[in-house]
PDB file of C-alpha atoms and ligand atoms in Angstrom:
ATOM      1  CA  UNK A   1      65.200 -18.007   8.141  1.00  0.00           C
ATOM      2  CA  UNK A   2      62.381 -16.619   9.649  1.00  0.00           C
ATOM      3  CA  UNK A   3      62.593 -13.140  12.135  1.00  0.00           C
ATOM      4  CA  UNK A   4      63.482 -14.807  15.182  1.00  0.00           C
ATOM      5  CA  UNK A   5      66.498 -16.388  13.627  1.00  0.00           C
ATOM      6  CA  UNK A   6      67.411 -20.029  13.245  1.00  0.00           C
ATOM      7  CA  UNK A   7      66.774 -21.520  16.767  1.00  0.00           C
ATOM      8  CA  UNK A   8      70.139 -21.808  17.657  1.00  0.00           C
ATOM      9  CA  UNK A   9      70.641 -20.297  21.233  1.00  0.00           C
ATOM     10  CA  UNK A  10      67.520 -18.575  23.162  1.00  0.00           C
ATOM     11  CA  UNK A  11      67.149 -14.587  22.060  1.00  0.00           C
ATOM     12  CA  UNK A  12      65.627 -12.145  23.942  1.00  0.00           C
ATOM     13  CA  UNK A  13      63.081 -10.307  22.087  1.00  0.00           C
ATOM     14  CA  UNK A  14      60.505  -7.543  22.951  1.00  0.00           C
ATOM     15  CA  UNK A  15      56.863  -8.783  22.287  1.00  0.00           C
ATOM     16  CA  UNK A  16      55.163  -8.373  19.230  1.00  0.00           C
ATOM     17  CA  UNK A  17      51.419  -7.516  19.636  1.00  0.00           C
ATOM     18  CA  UNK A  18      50.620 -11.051  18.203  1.00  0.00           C
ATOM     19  CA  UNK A  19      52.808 -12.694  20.808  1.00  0.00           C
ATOM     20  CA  UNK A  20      50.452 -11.734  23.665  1.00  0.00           C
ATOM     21  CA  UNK A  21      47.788 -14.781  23.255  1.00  0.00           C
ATOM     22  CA  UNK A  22      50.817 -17.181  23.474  1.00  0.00           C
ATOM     23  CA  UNK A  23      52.138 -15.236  26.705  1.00  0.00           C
ATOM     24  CA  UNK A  24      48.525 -16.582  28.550  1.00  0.00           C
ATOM     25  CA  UNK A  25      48.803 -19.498  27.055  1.00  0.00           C
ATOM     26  CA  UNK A  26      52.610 -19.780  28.407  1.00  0.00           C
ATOM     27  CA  UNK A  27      52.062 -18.377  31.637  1.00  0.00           C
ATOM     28  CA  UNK A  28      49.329 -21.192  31.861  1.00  0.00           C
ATOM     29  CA  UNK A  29      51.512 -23.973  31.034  1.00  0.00           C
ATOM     30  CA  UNK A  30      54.338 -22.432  33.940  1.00  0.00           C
ATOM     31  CA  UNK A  31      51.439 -23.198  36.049  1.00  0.00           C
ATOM     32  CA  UNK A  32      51.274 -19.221  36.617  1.00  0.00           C
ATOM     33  CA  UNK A  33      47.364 -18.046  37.564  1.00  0.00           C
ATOM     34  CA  UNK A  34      46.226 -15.550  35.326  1.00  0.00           C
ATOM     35  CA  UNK A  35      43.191 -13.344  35.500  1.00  0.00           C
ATOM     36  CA  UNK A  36      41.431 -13.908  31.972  1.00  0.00           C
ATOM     37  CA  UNK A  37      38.471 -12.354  32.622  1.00  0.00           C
ATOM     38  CA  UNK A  38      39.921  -9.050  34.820  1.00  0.00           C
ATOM     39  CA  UNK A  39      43.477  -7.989  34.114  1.00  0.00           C
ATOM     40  CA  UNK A  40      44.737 -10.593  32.217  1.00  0.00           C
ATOM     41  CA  UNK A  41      42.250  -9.873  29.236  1.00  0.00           C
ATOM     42  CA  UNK A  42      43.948  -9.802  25.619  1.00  0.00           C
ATOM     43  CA  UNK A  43      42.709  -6.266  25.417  1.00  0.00           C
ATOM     44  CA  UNK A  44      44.191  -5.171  28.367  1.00  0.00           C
ATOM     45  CA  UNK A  45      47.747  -6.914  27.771  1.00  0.00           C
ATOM     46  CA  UNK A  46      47.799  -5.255  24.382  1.00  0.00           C
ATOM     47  CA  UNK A  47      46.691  -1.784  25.440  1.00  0.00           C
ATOM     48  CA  UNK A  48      49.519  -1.933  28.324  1.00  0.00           C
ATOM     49  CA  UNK A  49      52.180  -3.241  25.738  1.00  0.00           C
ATOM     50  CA  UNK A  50      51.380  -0.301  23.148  1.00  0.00           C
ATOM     51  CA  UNK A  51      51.975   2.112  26.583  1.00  0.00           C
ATOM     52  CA  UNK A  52      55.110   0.331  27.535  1.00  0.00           C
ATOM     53  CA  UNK A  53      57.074  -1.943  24.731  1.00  0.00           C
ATOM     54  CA  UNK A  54      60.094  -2.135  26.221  1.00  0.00           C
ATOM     55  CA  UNK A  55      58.784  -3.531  29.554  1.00  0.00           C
ATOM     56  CA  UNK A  56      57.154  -6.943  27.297  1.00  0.00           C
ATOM     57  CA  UNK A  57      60.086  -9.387  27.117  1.00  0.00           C
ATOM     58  CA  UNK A  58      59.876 -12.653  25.445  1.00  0.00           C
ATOM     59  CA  UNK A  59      62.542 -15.341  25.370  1.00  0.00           C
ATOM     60  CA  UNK A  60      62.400 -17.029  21.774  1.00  0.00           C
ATOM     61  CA  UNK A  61      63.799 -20.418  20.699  1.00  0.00           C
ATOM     62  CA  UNK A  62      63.282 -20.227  17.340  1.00  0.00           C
ATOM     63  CA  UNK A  63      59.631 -19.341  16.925  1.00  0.00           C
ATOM     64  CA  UNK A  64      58.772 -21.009  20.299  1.00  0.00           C
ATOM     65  CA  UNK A  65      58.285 -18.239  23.694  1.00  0.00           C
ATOM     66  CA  UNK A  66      59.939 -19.977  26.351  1.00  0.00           C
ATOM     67  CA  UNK A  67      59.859 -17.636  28.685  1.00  0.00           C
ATOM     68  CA  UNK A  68      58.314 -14.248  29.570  1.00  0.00           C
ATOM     69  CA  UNK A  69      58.642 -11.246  31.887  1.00  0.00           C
ATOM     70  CA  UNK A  70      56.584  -7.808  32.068  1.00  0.00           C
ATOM     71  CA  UNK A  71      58.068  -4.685  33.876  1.00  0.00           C
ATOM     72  CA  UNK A  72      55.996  -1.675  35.020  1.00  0.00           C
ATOM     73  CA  UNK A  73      57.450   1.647  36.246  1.00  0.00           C
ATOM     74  CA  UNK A  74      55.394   3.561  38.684  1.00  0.00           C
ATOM     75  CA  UNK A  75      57.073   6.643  38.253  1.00  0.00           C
ATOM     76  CA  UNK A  76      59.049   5.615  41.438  1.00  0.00           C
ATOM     77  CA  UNK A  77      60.015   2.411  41.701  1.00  0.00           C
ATOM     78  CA  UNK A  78      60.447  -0.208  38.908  1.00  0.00           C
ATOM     79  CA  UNK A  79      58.189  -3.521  39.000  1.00  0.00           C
ATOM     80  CA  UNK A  80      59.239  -6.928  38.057  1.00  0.00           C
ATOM     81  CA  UNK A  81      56.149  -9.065  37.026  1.00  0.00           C
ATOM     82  CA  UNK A  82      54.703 -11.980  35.502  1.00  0.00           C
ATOM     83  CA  UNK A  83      58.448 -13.651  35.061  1.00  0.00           C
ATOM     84  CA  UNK A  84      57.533 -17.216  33.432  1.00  0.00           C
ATOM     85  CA  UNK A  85      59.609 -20.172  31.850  1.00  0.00           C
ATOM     86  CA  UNK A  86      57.933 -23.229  30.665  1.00  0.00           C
ATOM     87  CA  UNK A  87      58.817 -26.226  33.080  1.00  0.00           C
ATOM     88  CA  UNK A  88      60.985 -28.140  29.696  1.00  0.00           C
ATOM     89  CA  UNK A  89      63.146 -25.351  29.815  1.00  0.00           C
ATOM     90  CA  UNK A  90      63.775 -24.803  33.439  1.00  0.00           C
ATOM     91  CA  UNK A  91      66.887 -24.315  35.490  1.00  0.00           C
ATOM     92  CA  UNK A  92      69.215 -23.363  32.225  1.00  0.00           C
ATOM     93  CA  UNK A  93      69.240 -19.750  32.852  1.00  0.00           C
ATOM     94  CA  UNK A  94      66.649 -18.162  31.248  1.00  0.00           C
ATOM     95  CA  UNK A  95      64.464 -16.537  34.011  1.00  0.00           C
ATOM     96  CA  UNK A  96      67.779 -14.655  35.265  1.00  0.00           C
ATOM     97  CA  UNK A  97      68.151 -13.500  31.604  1.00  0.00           C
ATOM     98  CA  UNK A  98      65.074 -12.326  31.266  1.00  0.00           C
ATOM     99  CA  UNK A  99      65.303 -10.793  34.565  1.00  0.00           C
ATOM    100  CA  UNK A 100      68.527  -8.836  34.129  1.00  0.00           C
ATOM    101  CA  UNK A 101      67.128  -7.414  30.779  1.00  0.00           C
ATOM    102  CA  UNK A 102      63.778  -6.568  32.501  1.00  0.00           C
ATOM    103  CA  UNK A 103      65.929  -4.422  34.864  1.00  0.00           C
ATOM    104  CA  UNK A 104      68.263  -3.356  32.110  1.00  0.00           C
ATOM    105  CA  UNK A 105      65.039  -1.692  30.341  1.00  0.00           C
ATOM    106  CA  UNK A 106      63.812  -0.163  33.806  1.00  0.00           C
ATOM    107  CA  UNK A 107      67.401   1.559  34.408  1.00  0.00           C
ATOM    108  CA  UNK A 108      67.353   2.712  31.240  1.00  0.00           C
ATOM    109  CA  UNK A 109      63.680   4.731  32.506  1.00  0.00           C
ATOM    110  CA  UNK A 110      66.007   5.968  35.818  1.00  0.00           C
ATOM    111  CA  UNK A 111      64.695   3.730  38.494  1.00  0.00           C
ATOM    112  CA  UNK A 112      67.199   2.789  40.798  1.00  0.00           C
ATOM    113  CA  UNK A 113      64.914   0.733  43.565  1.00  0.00           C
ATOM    114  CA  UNK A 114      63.646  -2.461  41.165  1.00  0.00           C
ATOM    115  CA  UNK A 115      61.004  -4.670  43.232  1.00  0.00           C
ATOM    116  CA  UNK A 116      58.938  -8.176  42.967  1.00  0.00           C
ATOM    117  CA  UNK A 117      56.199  -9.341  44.644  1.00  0.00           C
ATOM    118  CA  UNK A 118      56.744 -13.092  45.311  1.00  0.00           C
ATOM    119  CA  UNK A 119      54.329 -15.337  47.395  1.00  0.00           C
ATOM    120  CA  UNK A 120      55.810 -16.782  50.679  1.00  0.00           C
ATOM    121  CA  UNK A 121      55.806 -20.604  49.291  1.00  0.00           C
ATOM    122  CA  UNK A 122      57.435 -19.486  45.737  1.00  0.00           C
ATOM    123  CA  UNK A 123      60.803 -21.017  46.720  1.00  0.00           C
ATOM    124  CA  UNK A 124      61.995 -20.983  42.767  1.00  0.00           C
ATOM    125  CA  UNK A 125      61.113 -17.294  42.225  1.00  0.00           C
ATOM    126  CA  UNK A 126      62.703 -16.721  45.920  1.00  0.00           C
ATOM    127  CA  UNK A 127      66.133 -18.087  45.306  1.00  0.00           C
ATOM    128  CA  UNK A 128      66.089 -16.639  41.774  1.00  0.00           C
ATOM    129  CA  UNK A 129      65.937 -13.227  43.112  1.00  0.00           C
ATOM    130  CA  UNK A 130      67.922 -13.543  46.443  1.00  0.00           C
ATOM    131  CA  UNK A 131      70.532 -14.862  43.936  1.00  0.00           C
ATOM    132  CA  UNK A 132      70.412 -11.433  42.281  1.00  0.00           C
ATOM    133  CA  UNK A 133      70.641  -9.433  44.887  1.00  0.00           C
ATOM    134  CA  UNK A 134      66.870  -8.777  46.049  1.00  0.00           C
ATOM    135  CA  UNK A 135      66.329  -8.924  49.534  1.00  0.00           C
ATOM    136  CA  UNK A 136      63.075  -9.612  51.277  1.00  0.00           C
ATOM    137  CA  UNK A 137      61.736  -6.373  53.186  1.00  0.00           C
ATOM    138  CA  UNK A 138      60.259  -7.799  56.176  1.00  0.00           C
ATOM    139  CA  UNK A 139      59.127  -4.478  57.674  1.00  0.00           C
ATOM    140  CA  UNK A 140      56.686  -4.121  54.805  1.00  0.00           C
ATOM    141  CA  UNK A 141      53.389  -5.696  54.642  1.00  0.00           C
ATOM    142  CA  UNK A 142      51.270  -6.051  51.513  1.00  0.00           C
ATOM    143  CA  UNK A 143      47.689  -4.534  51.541  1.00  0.00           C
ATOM    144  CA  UNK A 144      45.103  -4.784  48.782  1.00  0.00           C
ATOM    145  CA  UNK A 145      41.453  -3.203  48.596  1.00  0.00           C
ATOM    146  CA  UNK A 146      39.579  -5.634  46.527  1.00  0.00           C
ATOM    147  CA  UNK A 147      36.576  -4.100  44.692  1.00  0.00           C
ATOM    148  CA  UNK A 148      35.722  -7.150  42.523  1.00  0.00           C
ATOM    149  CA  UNK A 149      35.896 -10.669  42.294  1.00  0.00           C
ATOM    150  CA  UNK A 150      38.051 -12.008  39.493  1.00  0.00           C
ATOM    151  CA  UNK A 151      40.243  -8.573  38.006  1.00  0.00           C
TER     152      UNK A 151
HETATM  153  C1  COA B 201      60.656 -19.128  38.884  1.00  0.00           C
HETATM  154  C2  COA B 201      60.986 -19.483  37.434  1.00  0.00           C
HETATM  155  C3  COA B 201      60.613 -18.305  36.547  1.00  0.00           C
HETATM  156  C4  COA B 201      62.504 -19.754  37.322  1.00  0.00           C
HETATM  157  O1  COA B 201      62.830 -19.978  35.965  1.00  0.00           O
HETATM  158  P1  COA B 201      64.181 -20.696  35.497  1.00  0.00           P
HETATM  159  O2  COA B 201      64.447 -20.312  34.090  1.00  0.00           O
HETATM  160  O3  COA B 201      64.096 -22.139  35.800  1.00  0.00           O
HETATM  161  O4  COA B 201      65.257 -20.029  36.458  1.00  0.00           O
HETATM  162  P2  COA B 201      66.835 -19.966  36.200  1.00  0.00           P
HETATM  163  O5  COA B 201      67.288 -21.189  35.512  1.00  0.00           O
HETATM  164  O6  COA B 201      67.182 -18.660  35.581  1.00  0.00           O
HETATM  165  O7  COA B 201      67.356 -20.015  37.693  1.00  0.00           O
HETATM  166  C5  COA B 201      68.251 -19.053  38.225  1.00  0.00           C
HETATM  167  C6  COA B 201      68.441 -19.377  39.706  1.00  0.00           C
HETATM  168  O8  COA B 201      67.193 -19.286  40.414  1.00  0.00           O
HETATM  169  C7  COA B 201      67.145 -20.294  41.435  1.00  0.00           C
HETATM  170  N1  COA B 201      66.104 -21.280  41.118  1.00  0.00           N
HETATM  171  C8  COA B 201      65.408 -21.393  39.981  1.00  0.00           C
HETATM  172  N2  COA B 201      64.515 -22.406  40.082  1.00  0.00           N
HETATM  173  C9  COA B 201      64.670 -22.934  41.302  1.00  0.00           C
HETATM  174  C10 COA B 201      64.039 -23.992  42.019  1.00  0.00           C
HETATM  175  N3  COA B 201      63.059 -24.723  41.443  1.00  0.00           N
HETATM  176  N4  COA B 201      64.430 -24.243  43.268  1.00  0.00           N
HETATM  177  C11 COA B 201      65.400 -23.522  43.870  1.00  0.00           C
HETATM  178  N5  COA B 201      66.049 -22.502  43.248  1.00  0.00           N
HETATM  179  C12 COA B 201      65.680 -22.210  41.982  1.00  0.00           C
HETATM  180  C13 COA B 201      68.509 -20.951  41.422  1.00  0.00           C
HETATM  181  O9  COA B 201      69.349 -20.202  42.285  1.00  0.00           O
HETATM  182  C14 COA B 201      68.922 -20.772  39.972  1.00  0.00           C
HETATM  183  O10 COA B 201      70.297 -20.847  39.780  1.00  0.00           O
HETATM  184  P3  COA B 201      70.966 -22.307  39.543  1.00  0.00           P
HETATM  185  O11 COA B 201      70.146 -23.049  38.535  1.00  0.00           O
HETATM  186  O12 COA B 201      72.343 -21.957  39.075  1.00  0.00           O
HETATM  187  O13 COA B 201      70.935 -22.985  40.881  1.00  0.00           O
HETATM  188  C15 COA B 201      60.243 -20.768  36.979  1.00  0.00           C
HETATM  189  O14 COA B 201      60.434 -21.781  37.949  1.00  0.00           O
HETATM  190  C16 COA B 201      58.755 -20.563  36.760  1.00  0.00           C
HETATM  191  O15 COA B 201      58.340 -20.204  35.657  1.00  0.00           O
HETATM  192  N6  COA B 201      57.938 -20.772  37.806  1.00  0.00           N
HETATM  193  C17 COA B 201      56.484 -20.647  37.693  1.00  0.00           C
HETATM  194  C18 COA B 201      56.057 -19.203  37.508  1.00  0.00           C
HETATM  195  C19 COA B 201      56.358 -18.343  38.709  1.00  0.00           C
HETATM  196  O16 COA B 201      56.202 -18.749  39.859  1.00  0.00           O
HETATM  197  N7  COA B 201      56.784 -17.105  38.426  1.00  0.00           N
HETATM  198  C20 COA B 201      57.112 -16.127  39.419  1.00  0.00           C
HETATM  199  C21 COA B 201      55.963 -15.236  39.721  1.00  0.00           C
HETATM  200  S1  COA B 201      56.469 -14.002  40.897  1.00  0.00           S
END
């Protein structure tokens, strides 16, 4: 039996430093856009994993990552990002799992106010979160200063 267990049942697992090329390749296959040449480098993914392991959740099936989330705590608030699950394994649960233990992991660092940033046509991610007792802030607008192409 291998480290992951059996592949009976889908475990939740923080990620291993040698799980983060298969969490590009599976937020590819979710159809999620990644940044491979800004933010989304290996390096980058790895450095921020070493700073924050418990915010790098995995959902294993057997050896396979099926799904994937990555928190980030600003000190104030607590971020959910990046939540994945590839499309075979949809609709069984498994982002809401991953969700709860991403915010399980950012209560346990004290924030109370837990926050995702979800484009206006991501119906899936929408309902997901609505479901779990986000609601939209309308009064809020989202600004960016972009200083380069592609990060
Ligand atoms: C959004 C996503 C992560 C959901 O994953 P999932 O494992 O299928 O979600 P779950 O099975 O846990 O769904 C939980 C609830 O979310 C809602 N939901 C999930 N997918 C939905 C869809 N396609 N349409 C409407 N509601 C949906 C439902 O309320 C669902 O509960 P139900 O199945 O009992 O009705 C998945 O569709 C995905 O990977 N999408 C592409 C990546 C992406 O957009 N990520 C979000 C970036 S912010």
């Amino acid at each position: 039996m291998d480290s992951r267990g059996s592949g009976r049942g889908v475990m939740l697992l923080p990620l291993q430093e040698d799980d983060i090329p298969k969490v590009l390749a599976l937020w590819s296959e979710a159809g999620l856009p990644t940044k491979p040449g800004g933010r989304d480098t290996l390096e980058n993914l790895t450095r921020r994993r070493r700073e924050a392991p418990d915010l790098f959740i995995g959902a294993f099936e057997g050896e396979r990552m099926i799904g994937v989330v990555i928190g980030s705590d600003d000190g104030r608030k607590g971020w959910v990002n990046r939540l994945a699950v590839v499309p075979d394994r949809r609709r069984a649960g498994i982002a809401a799992k991953l969700l709860a233990r991403c915010e399980e992991a950012l209560r346990s660092r004290g924030r109370r106010i837990i926050c995702a940033l979800i484009e206006k046509d991501n119906e899936a991610s929408q309902r997901l979160v609505e479901g779990k007792g986000y609601r939209c802030e309308d009064r809020i607008a989202y600004y960016a200063k972009r200083e380069a192409d592609d990060v």
